[in-house]
């Protein structure tokens, strides 16, 4: 593990140096620009980097409380953010707490990845807070929680601004994934039971949600009776 970590650190330092050289290659001094480009190309060959676009791709992790064995809500949330924000993502088992839980690695341009991580955390916290606010026997019904959360996402998706990736960004993401995650276990969502009442309440909670309100300030009290 230590050897792998050291190798990763060395690679990261070299990638930083490549980025600096590529920036210098735009210098108005032709000799400096040419030397910087040659150095960048040499290090890229050494590291097996074919496209400079892949150097601008970053990744960030969201540790979840969902099981790795096919949570439909998690799969839907990640897919929604991929489509809306123009990022890619992989779901892997083992999140530092349990090997049976899932974590999500968002991949893409750094700014978009940061937005994806933020929105993922905000939505997850909001929908679970809304679910906890429900009273009565709904929480005991099989499939109610999942239905509630899925309908919450359906409504919320219309509130999020859409971003589009360029072809270079898409190519960079694919190169990043191929280099860093050569072998992946596929994540398959299971079929889930559907509860109509819980679905309606989830949609109501989604209409109350506002992504522009800071994470700790979204107040969702749904269906609470006095």
Tab-separated table of N, CA and C in Angstrom, residues 41-197:
chain	number	residue	atom	x	y	z
A	41	UNK	N	5.680	16.854	-23.625
A	41	UNK	CA	5.428	15.680	-24.465
A	41	UNK	C	6.225	14.466	-23.987
A	42	UNK	N	7.467	14.700	-23.574
A	42	UNK	CA	8.304	13.602	-23.093
A	42	UNK	C	7.709	12.981	-21.831
A	43	UNK	N	7.278	13.827	-20.898
A	43	UNK	CA	6.693	13.304	-19.656
A	43	UNK	C	5.344	12.645	-19.906
A	44	UNK	N	4.586	13.158	-20.863
A	44	UNK	CA	3.310	12.528	-21.210
A	44	UNK	C	3.535	11.126	-21.772
A	45	UNK	N	4.547	10.982	-22.618
A	45	UNK	CA	4.869	9.643	-23.148
A	45	UNK	C	5.268	8.715	-22.021
A	46	UNK	N	6.062	9.227	-21.103
A	46	UNK	CA	6.516	8.427	-19.955
A	46	UNK	C	5.339	7.925	-19.125
A	47	UNK	N	4.327	8.766	-18.939
A	47	UNK	CA	3.185	8.401	-18.103
A	47	UNK	C	2.053	7.750	-18.898
A	48	UNK	N	2.218	7.655	-20.204
A	48	UNK	CA	1.180	7.043	-21.021
A	48	UNK	C	-0.039	7.931	-21.213
A	49	UNK	N	0.175	9.241	-21.178
A	49	UNK	CA	-0.919	10.198	-21.367
A	49	UNK	C	-0.953	10.601	-22.832
A	50	UNK	N	-2.070	10.315	-23.503
A	50	UNK	CA	-2.163	10.564	-24.934
A	50	UNK	C	-2.753	11.922	-25.269
A	51	UNK	N	-3.596	12.431	-24.370
A	51	UNK	CA	-4.325	13.659	-24.698
A	51	UNK	C	-4.195	14.654	-23.550
A	52	UNK	N	-3.719	15.856	-23.800
A	52	UNK	CA	-3.607	16.860	-22.737
A	52	UNK	C	-4.932	17.174	-22.061
A	53	UNK	N	-6.051	16.961	-22.775
A	53	UNK	CA	-7.355	17.253	-22.184
A	53	UNK	C	-7.604	16.433	-20.925
A	54	UNK	N	-7.019	15.231	-20.880
A	54	UNK	CA	-7.244	14.372	-19.711
A	54	UNK	C	-6.584	14.924	-18.451
A	55	UNK	N	-5.612	15.840	-18.620
A	55	UNK	CA	-4.930	16.402	-17.453
A	55	UNK	C	-5.816	17.382	-16.698
A	56	UNK	N	-6.844	17.887	-17.356
A	56	UNK	CA	-7.731	18.856	-16.713
A	56	UNK	C	-8.879	18.171	-15.999
A	57	UNK	N	-8.901	16.855	-16.044
A	57	UNK	CA	-9.988	16.106	-15.417
A	57	UNK	C	-9.621	15.750	-13.978
A	58	UNK	N	-10.571	15.960	-13.087
A	58	UNK	CA	-10.373	15.634	-11.683
A	58	UNK	C	-11.484	14.680	-11.230
A	59	UNK	N	-11.329	14.162	-10.033
A	59	UNK	CA	-12.395	13.331	-9.466
A	59	UNK	C	-12.537	13.656	-7.986
A	60	UNK	N	-13.722	13.410	-7.468
A	60	UNK	CA	-13.989	13.639	-6.048
A	60	UNK	C	-15.019	12.619	-5.579
A	61	UNK	N	-14.884	12.233	-4.340
A	61	UNK	CA	-15.685	11.125	-3.813
A	61	UNK	C	-16.792	11.607	-2.880
A	62	UNK	N	-17.935	10.939	-2.984
A	62	UNK	CA	-19.020	11.105	-2.017
A	62	UNK	C	-19.205	9.764	-1.317
A	63	UNK	N	-19.024	9.766	-0.012
A	63	UNK	CA	-19.242	8.554	0.781
A	63	UNK	C	-20.725	8.472	1.120
A	64	UNK	N	-21.367	7.372	0.788
A	64	UNK	CA	-22.806	7.239	0.990
A	64	UNK	C	-23.114	6.253	2.110
A	65	UNK	N	-24.378	6.237	2.482
A	65	UNK	CA	-24.865	5.264	3.459
A	65	UNK	C	-25.659	4.151	2.773
A	66	UNK	N	-25.641	4.165	1.448
A	66	UNK	CA	-26.416	3.189	0.688
A	66	UNK	C	-25.614	1.910	0.488
A	67	UNK	N	-26.316	0.801	0.401
A	67	UNK	CA	-25.665	-0.469	0.142
A	67	UNK	C	-25.187	-0.556	-1.293
A	68	UNK	N	-24.126	-1.313	-1.518
A	68	UNK	CA	-23.604	-1.447	-2.872
A	68	UNK	C	-24.490	-2.332	-3.730
A	69	UNK	N	-25.331	-3.140	-3.118
A	69	UNK	CA	-26.131	-4.091	-3.878
A	69	UNK	C	-27.400	-3.440	-4.429
A	70	UNK	N	-27.231	-2.500	-5.327
A	70	UNK	CA	-28.329	-2.064	-6.156
A	70	UNK	C	-29.345	-1.120	-5.580
A	71	UNK	N	-28.947	-0.040	-4.927
A	71	UNK	CA	-29.899	0.956	-4.436
A	71	UNK	C	-30.423	1.779	-5.622
A	72	UNK	N	-31.725	1.686	-5.888
A	72	UNK	CA	-32.310	2.397	-7.026
A	72	UNK	C	-32.179	3.903	-6.855
A	73	UNK	N	-32.400	4.391	-5.637
A	73	UNK	CA	-32.300	5.830	-5.372
A	73	UNK	C	-30.907	6.347	-5.688
A	74	UNK	N	-29.879	5.653	-5.222
A	74	UNK	CA	-28.507	6.096	-5.474
A	74	UNK	C	-28.205	6.088	-6.969
A	75	UNK	N	-28.610	5.029	-7.643
A	75	UNK	CA	-28.386	4.937	-9.077
A	75	UNK	C	-29.078	6.078	-9.811
A	76	UNK	N	-30.319	6.403	-9.416
A	76	UNK	CA	-31.075	7.471	-10.067
A	76	UNK	C	-30.455	8.844	-9.787
A	77	UNK	N	-30.026	9.060	-8.539
A	77	UNK	CA	-29.409	10.337	-8.178
A	77	UNK	C	-28.132	10.572	-8.975
A	78	UNK	N	-27.278	9.563	-9.026
A	78	UNK	CA	-26.009	9.700	-9.747
A	78	UNK	C	-26.261	9.912	-11.239
A	79	UNK	N	-27.183	9.142	-11.805
A	79	UNK	CA	-27.498	9.281	-13.232
A	79	UNK	C	-28.040	10.667	-13.545
A	80	UNK	N	-28.865	11.201	-12.633
A	80	UNK	CA	-29.432	12.525	-12.834
A	80	UNK	C	-28.345	13.596	-12.860
A	81	UNK	N	-27.397	13.507	-11.938
A	81	UNK	CA	-26.329	14.492	-11.882
A	81	UNK	C	-25.385	14.365	-13.078
A	82	UNK	N	-25.170	13.157	-13.525
A	82	UNK	CA	-24.352	12.968	-14.719
A	82	UNK	C	-24.979	13.669	-15.916
A	83	UNK	N	-26.296	13.519	-16.064
A	83	UNK	CA	-26.986	14.123	-17.202
A	83	UNK	C	-27.084	15.634	-17.075
A	84	UNK	N	-27.351	16.108	-15.869
A	84	UNK	CA	-27.549	17.535	-15.668
A	84	UNK	C	-26.256	18.330	-15.715
A	85	UNK	N	-25.201	17.790	-15.116
A	85	UNK	CA	-23.973	18.555	-14.935
A	85	UNK	C	-22.874	18.191	-15.919
A	86	UNK	N	-23.094	17.158	-16.722
A	86	UNK	CA	-22.075	16.807	-17.698
A	86	UNK	C	-20.847	16.181	-17.091
A	87	UNK	N	-20.999	15.421	-16.007
A	87	UNK	CA	-19.874	14.702	-15.419
A	87	UNK	C	-20.097	13.210	-15.618
A	88	UNK	N	-19.088	12.442	-15.341
A	88	UNK	CA	-19.216	10.992	-15.324
A	88	UNK	C	-19.094	10.547	-13.872
A	89	UNK	N	-19.377	9.289	-13.610
A	89	UNK	CA	-19.288	8.797	-12.235
A	89	UNK	C	-19.151	7.285	-12.236
A	90	UNK	N	-18.503	6.775	-11.222
A	90	UNK	CA	-18.468	5.336	-10.984
A	90	UNK	C	-18.883	5.096	-9.542
A	91	UNK	N	-19.523	3.966	-9.311
A	91	UNK	CA	-19.948	3.572	-7.967
A	91	UNK	C	-19.165	2.328	-7.592
A	92	UNK	N	-18.465	2.395	-6.480
A	92	UNK	CA	-17.614	1.289	-6.059
A	92	UNK	C	-17.978	0.834	-4.648
A	93	UNK	N	-17.695	-0.422	-4.314
A	93	UNK	CA	-17.988	-0.911	-2.967
A	93	UNK	C	-16.903	-0.518	-1.980
A	94	UNK	N	-17.298	-0.352	-0.717
A	94	UNK	CA	-16.336	-0.063	0.328
A	94	UNK	C	-16.084	1.411	0.451
A	95	UNK	N	-16.631	2.038	1.497
A	95	UNK	CA	-16.520	3.494	1.604
A	95	UNK	C	-15.761	3.945	2.842
A	96	UNK	N	-14.967	3.056	3.397
A	96	UNK	CA	-14.216	3.412	4.595
A	96	UNK	C	-14.951	3.055	5.869
A	97	UNK	N	-16.252	2.801	5.736
A	97	UNK	CA	-17.060	2.398	6.886
A	97	UNK	C	-17.408	0.921	6.773
A	98	UNK	N	-17.865	0.529	5.598
A	98	UNK	CA	-18.245	-0.857	5.380
A	98	UNK	C	-18.016	-1.232	3.930
A	99	UNK	N	-17.523	-2.437	3.692
A	99	UNK	CA	-17.326	-2.916	2.340
A	99	UNK	C	-18.649	-3.121	1.631
A	100	UNK	N	-19.740	-3.195	2.388
A	100	UNK	CA	-21.051	-3.421	1.786
A	100	UNK	C	-21.719	-2.124	1.340
A	101	UNK	N	-21.146	-0.999	1.733
A	101	UNK	CA	-21.717	0.277	1.334
A	101	UNK	C	-21.037	0.793	0.070
A	102	UNK	N	-21.719	1.736	-0.559
A	102	UNK	CA	-21.235	2.241	-1.840
A	102	UNK	C	-20.660	3.643	-1.698
A	103	UNK	N	-19.650	3.939	-2.494
A	103	UNK	CA	-19.211	5.327	-2.622
A	103	UNK	C	-19.267	5.719	-4.091
A	104	UNK	N	-19.371	7.008	-4.320
A	104	UNK	CA	-19.508	7.526	-5.679
A	104	UNK	C	-18.308	8.406	-5.993
A	105	UNK	N	-17.689	8.138	-7.121
A	105	UNK	CA	-16.559	8.947	-7.576
A	105	UNK	C	-17.011	9.734	-8.802
A	106	UNK	N	-17.182	11.042	-8.641
A	106	UNK	CA	-17.561	11.885	-9.773
A	106	UNK	C	-16.301	12.290	-10.526
A	107	UNK	N	-16.378	12.280	-11.858
A	107	UNK	CA	-15.217	12.542	-12.705
A	107	UNK	C	-15.581	13.579	-13.759
A	108	UNK	N	-14.711	14.564	-13.923
A	108	UNK	CA	-14.965	15.584	-14.935
A	108	UNK	C	-14.115	16.815	-14.677
A	109	UNK	N	-14.383	17.908	-15.389
A	109	UNK	CA	-13.685	19.164	-15.101
A	109	UNK	C	-13.885	19.541	-13.639
A	110	UNK	N	-12.831	20.060	-13.016
A	110	UNK	CA	-12.835	20.257	-11.563
A	110	UNK	C	-14.052	21.033	-11.064
A	111	UNK	N	-14.406	22.124	-11.733
A	111	UNK	CA	-15.522	22.941	-11.259
A	111	UNK	C	-16.827	22.162	-11.291
A	112	UNK	N	-17.020	21.355	-12.329
A	112	UNK	CA	-18.259	20.582	-12.442
A	112	UNK	C	-18.314	19.456	-11.414
A	113	UNK	N	-17.166	18.860	-11.164
A	113	UNK	CA	-17.104	17.804	-10.149
A	113	UNK	C	-17.469	18.367	-8.779
A	114	UNK	N	-16.947	19.544	-8.460
A	114	UNK	CA	-17.259	20.169	-7.173
A	114	UNK	C	-18.754	20.450	-7.046
A	115	UNK	N	-19.374	20.912	-8.137
A	115	UNK	CA	-20.812	21.168	-8.122
A	115	UNK	C	-21.585	19.859	-7.938
A	116	UNK	N	-21.157	18.804	-8.636
A	116	UNK	CA	-21.836	17.513	-8.523
A	116	UNK	C	-21.783	16.984	-7.102
A	117	UNK	N	-20.608	17.072	-6.475
A	117	UNK	CA	-20.465	16.603	-5.095
A	117	UNK	C	-21.351	17.415	-4.155
A	118	UNK	N	-21.344	18.726	-4.345
A	118	UNK	CA	-22.152	19.589	-3.477
A	118	UNK	C	-23.639	19.271	-3.622
A	119	UNK	N	-24.130	19.205	-4.871
A	119	UNK	CA	-25.549	18.953	-5.083
A	119	UNK	C	-25.934	17.565	-4.579
A	120	UNK	N	-25.073	16.576	-4.799
A	120	UNK	CA	-25.346	15.227	-4.293
A	120	UNK	C	-25.577	15.265	-2.782
A	121	UNK	N	-24.678	15.922	-2.066
A	121	UNK	CA	-24.780	15.975	-0.608
A	121	UNK	C	-26.013	16.763	-0.161
A	122	UNK	N	-26.292	17.879	-0.843
A	122	UNK	CA	-27.449	18.703	-0.487
A	122	UNK	C	-28.744	17.932	-0.704
A	123	UNK	N	-28.879	17.297	-1.864
A	123	UNK	CA	-30.089	16.547	-2.166
A	123	UNK	C	-30.269	15.381	-1.212
A	124	UNK	N	-29.191	14.673	-0.951
A	124	UNK	CA	-29.276	13.495	-0.083
A	124	UNK	C	-29.701	13.900	1.331
A	125	UNK	N	-29.112	14.973	1.817
A	125	UNK	CA	-29.479	15.439	3.153
A	125	UNK	C	-30.930	15.927	3.185
A	126	UNK	N	-31.340	16.651	2.156
A	126	UNK	CA	-32.693	17.208	2.119
A	126	UNK	C	-33.753	16.125	2.028
A	127	UNK	N	-33.552	15.147	1.157
A	127	UNK	CA	-34.578	14.117	0.992
A	127	UNK	C	-34.695	13.248	2.244
A	128	UNK	N	-33.576	12.978	2.897
A	128	UNK	CA	-33.644	12.171	4.122
A	128	UNK	C	-34.261	12.955	5.277
A	129	UNK	N	-34.001	14.255	5.315
A	129	UNK	CA	-34.626	15.099	6.331
A	129	UNK	C	-36.132	15.171	6.112
A	130	UNK	N	-36.543	15.289	4.849
A	130	UNK	CA	-37.971	15.333	4.531
A	130	UNK	C	-38.656	14.021	4.896
A	131	UNK	N	-37.986	12.911	4.624
A	131	UNK	CA	-38.562	11.601	4.946
A	131	UNK	C	-38.728	11.436	6.454
A	132	UNK	N	-37.738	11.883	7.201
A	132	UNK	CA	-37.810	11.757	8.658
A	132	UNK	C	-38.926	12.605	9.254
A	133	UNK	N	-39.322	13.668	8.534
A	133	UNK	CA	-40.362	14.551	9.065
A	133	UNK	C	-41.754	13.941	8.954
A	134	UNK	N	-41.891	12.881	8.167
A	134	UNK	CA	-43.200	12.251	8.006
A	134	UNK	C	-43.634	11.565	9.294
A	135	UNK	N	-44.931	11.611	9.529
A	135	UNK	CA	-45.485	10.914	10.697
A	135	UNK	C	-46.494	9.878	10.245
A	136	UNK	N	-46.860	8.993	11.138
A	136	UNK	CA	-47.824	7.959	10.796
A	136	UNK	C	-47.137	6.656	10.468
A	137	UNK	N	-47.886	5.767	9.816
A	137	UNK	CA	-47.384	4.413	9.579
A	137	UNK	C	-46.661	4.267	8.246
A	138	UNK	N	-46.551	5.353	7.488
A	138	UNK	CA	-45.938	5.250	6.157
A	138	UNK	C	-44.525	4.693	6.217
A	139	UNK	N	-43.788	5.072	7.246
A	139	UNK	CA	-42.391	4.631	7.335
A	139	UNK	C	-42.260	3.119	7.469
A	140	UNK	N	-43.338	2.469	7.891
A	140	UNK	CA	-43.281	1.030	8.100
A	140	UNK	C	-43.643	0.250	6.839
A	141	UNK	N	-44.152	0.935	5.824
A	141	UNK	CA	-44.617	0.229	4.634
A	141	UNK	C	-43.450	-0.108	3.723
A	142	UNK	N	-43.467	-1.304	3.198
A	142	UNK	CA	-42.381	-1.774	2.349
A	142	UNK	C	-42.338	-0.979	1.045
A	143	UNK	N	-41.183	-0.449	0.713
A	143	UNK	CA	-40.998	0.304	-0.514
A	143	UNK	C	-41.347	1.777	-0.424
A	144	UNK	N	-41.906	2.214	0.731
A	144	UNK	CA	-42.352	3.607	0.847
A	144	UNK	C	-41.175	4.575	0.801
A	145	UNK	N	-40.118	4.291	1.536
A	145	UNK	CA	-38.978	5.212	1.591
A	145	UNK	C	-38.340	5.375	0.216
A	146	UNK	N	-38.162	4.263	-0.484
A	146	UNK	CA	-37.547	4.334	-1.798
A	146	UNK	C	-38.430	5.120	-2.775
A	147	UNK	N	-39.733	4.865	-2.733
A	147	UNK	CA	-40.658	5.577	-3.614
A	147	UNK	C	-40.643	7.074	-3.319
A	148	UNK	N	-40.643	7.417	-2.040
A	148	UNK	CA	-40.597	8.822	-1.620
A	148	UNK	C	-39.368	9.499	-2.204
A	149	UNK	N	-38.221	8.870	-2.059
A	149	UNK	CA	-36.976	9.485	-2.512
A	149	UNK	C	-36.908	9.592	-4.037
A	150	UNK	N	-37.416	8.587	-4.739
A	150	UNK	CA	-37.384	8.626	-6.194
A	150	UNK	C	-38.261	9.746	-6.745
A	151	UNK	N	-39.430	9.944	-6.168
A	151	UNK	CA	-40.313	11.002	-6.639
A	151	UNK	C	-39.780	12.379	-6.258
A	152	UNK	N	-39.101	12.461	-5.134
A	152	UNK	CA	-38.409	13.703	-4.765
A	152	UNK	C	-37.425	14.091	-5.869
A	153	UNK	N	-36.646	13.115	-6.328
A	153	UNK	CA	-35.647	13.393	-7.365
A	153	UNK	C	-36.283	13.810	-8.684
A	154	UNK	N	-37.404	13.196	-9.030
A	154	UNK	CA	-38.075	13.537	-10.285
A	154	UNK	C	-38.450	15.014	-10.306
A	155	UNK	N	-39.001	15.489	-9.190
A	155	UNK	CA	-39.417	16.885	-9.117
A	155	UNK	C	-38.209	17.819	-9.058
A	156	UNK	N	-37.217	17.459	-8.273
A	156	UNK	CA	-36.049	18.316	-8.086
A	156	UNK	C	-35.238	18.477	-9.369
A	157	UNK	N	-35.214	17.455	-10.209
A	157	UNK	CA	-34.385	17.515	-11.420
A	157	UNK	C	-34.743	18.705	-12.306
A	158	UNK	N	-36.006	19.116	-12.281
A	158	UNK	CA	-36.424	20.261	-13.098
A	158	UNK	C	-35.874	21.586	-12.570
A	159	UNK	N	-35.375	21.585	-11.329
A	159	UNK	CA	-34.889	22.834	-10.731
A	159	UNK	C	-33.398	23.053	-10.951
A	160	UNK	N	-32.732	22.065	-11.489
A	160	UNK	CA	-31.280	22.154	-11.633
A	160	UNK	C	-30.898	22.567	-13.044
A	161	UNK	N	-29.989	23.507	-13.106
A	161	UNK	CA	-29.541	24.010	-14.410
A	161	UNK	C	-28.728	22.957	-15.143
A	162	UNK	N	-28.946	22.873	-16.424
A	162	UNK	CA	-28.234	21.875	-17.226
A	162	UNK	C	-26.929	22.442	-17.787
A	163	UNK	N	-25.920	21.600	-17.759
A	163	UNK	CA	-24.625	21.964	-18.333
A	163	UNK	C	-24.285	20.938	-19.414
A	164	UNK	N	-23.579	21.363	-20.407
A	164	UNK	CA	-23.209	20.469	-21.498
A	164	UNK	C	-21.696	20.307	-21.572
A	165	UNK	N	-21.239	19.062	-21.838
A	165	UNK	CA	-19.811	18.801	-21.988
A	165	UNK	C	-19.381	19.014	-23.437
A	166	UNK	N	-18.152	19.427	-23.600
A	166	UNK	CA	-17.564	19.479	-24.931
A	166	UNK	C	-17.002	18.099	-25.261
A	167	UNK	N	-16.710	17.862	-26.530
A	167	UNK	CA	-16.127	16.586	-26.935
A	167	UNK	C	-14.770	16.365	-26.270
A	168	UNK	N	-13.983	17.438	-26.100
A	168	UNK	CA	-12.680	17.315	-25.444
A	168	UNK	C	-12.832	16.877	-23.997
A	169	UNK	N	-13.834	17.436	-23.301
A	169	UNK	CA	-14.080	17.056	-21.911
A	169	UNK	C	-14.486	15.589	-21.817
A	170	UNK	N	-15.337	15.141	-22.735
A	170	UNK	CA	-15.771	13.743	-22.743
A	170	UNK	C	-14.577	12.817	-22.975
A	171	UNK	N	-13.725	13.187	-23.917
A	171	UNK	CA	-12.550	12.366	-24.216
A	171	UNK	C	-11.599	12.338	-23.022
A	172	UNK	N	-11.440	13.470	-22.360
A	172	UNK	CA	-10.583	13.528	-21.184
A	172	UNK	C	-11.086	12.631	-20.067
A	173	UNK	N	-12.381	12.604	-19.867
A	173	UNK	CA	-12.976	11.759	-18.830
A	173	UNK	C	-12.737	10.288	-19.138
A	174	UNK	N	-12.941	9.900	-20.404
A	174	UNK	CA	-12.745	8.499	-20.773
A	174	UNK	C	-11.296	8.065	-20.569
A	175	UNK	N	-10.347	8.944	-20.915
A	175	UNK	CA	-8.936	8.621	-20.707
A	175	UNK	C	-8.607	8.498	-19.225
A	176	UNK	N	-9.178	9.395	-18.427
A	176	UNK	CA	-8.957	9.366	-16.975
A	176	UNK	C	-9.470	8.051	-16.396
A	177	UNK	N	-10.685	7.679	-16.778
A	177	UNK	CA	-11.281	6.444	-16.257
A	177	UNK	C	-10.461	5.222	-16.665
A	178	UNK	N	-10.038	5.196	-17.924
A	178	UNK	CA	-9.278	4.048	-18.413
A	178	UNK	C	-7.950	3.900	-17.678
A	179	UNK	N	-7.337	5.041	-17.323
A	179	UNK	CA	-6.037	5.002	-16.645
A	179	UNK	C	-6.174	4.662	-15.170
A	180	UNK	N	-7.185	5.220	-14.517
A	180	UNK	CA	-7.283	5.085	-13.067
A	180	UNK	C	-8.156	3.918	-12.613
A	181	UNK	N	-9.126	3.544	-13.434
A	181	UNK	CA	-10.048	2.469	-13.052
A	181	UNK	C	-10.113	1.422	-14.162
A	182	UNK	N	-9.027	0.684	-14.373
A	182	UNK	CA	-8.990	-0.279	-15.479
A	182	UNK	C	-9.975	-1.430	-15.308
A	183	UNK	N	-10.304	-1.771	-14.068
A	183	UNK	CA	-11.268	-2.845	-13.814
A	183	UNK	C	-12.326	-2.334	-12.857
A	184	UNK	N	-13.578	-2.477	-13.249
A	184	UNK	CA	-14.675	-1.992	-12.427
A	184	UNK	C	-15.774	-3.036	-12.331
A	185	UNK	N	-16.386	-3.113	-11.168
A	185	UNK	CA	-17.585	-3.929	-11.012
A	185	UNK	C	-18.786	-3.079	-11.393
A	186	UNK	N	-19.661	-3.630	-12.180
A	186	UNK	CA	-20.832	-2.862	-12.605
A	186	UNK	C	-21.799	-2.702	-11.442
A	187	UNK	N	-22.471	-1.562	-11.435
A	187	UNK	CA	-23.448	-1.266	-10.389
A	187	UNK	C	-24.833	-1.379	-10.991
A	188	UNK	N	-25.612	-2.353	-10.544
A	188	UNK	CA	-26.938	-2.590	-11.104
A	188	UNK	C	-27.999	-2.356	-10.035
A	189	UNK	N	-28.922	-1.437	-10.356
A	189	UNK	CA	-30.004	-1.131	-9.416
A	189	UNK	C	-31.054	-2.237	-9.450
A	190	UNK	N	-31.585	-2.572	-8.283
A	190	UNK	CA	-32.625	-3.583	-8.183
A	190	UNK	C	-33.993	-2.979	-8.470
A	191	UNK	N	-34.932	-3.846	-8.823
A	191	UNK	CA	-36.319	-3.403	-8.910
A	191	UNK	C	-36.804	-3.068	-7.506
A	192	UNK	N	-37.727	-2.139	-7.410
A	192	UNK	CA	-38.181	-1.713	-6.095
A	192	UNK	C	-39.700	-1.690	-6.029
A	193	UNK	N	-40.234	-1.877	-4.833
A	193	UNK	CA	-41.671	-1.771	-4.631
A	193	UNK	C	-42.099	-0.318	-4.732
A	194	UNK	N	-43.336	-0.094	-5.134
A	194	UNK	CA	-43.819	1.275	-5.311
A	194	UNK	C	-44.973	1.544	-4.366
A	195	UNK	N	-44.900	2.660	-3.661
A	195	UNK	CA	-45.943	3.088	-2.731
A	195	UNK	C	-46.471	4.437	-3.223
A	196	UNK	N	-47.723	4.470	-3.694
A	196	UNK	CA	-48.276	5.677	-4.319
A	196	UNK	C	-48.302	6.867	-3.369
A	197	UNK	N	-48.702	6.650	-2.131
A	197	UNK	CA	-48.788	7.763	-1.187
A	197	UNK	C	-47.403	8.326	-0.891
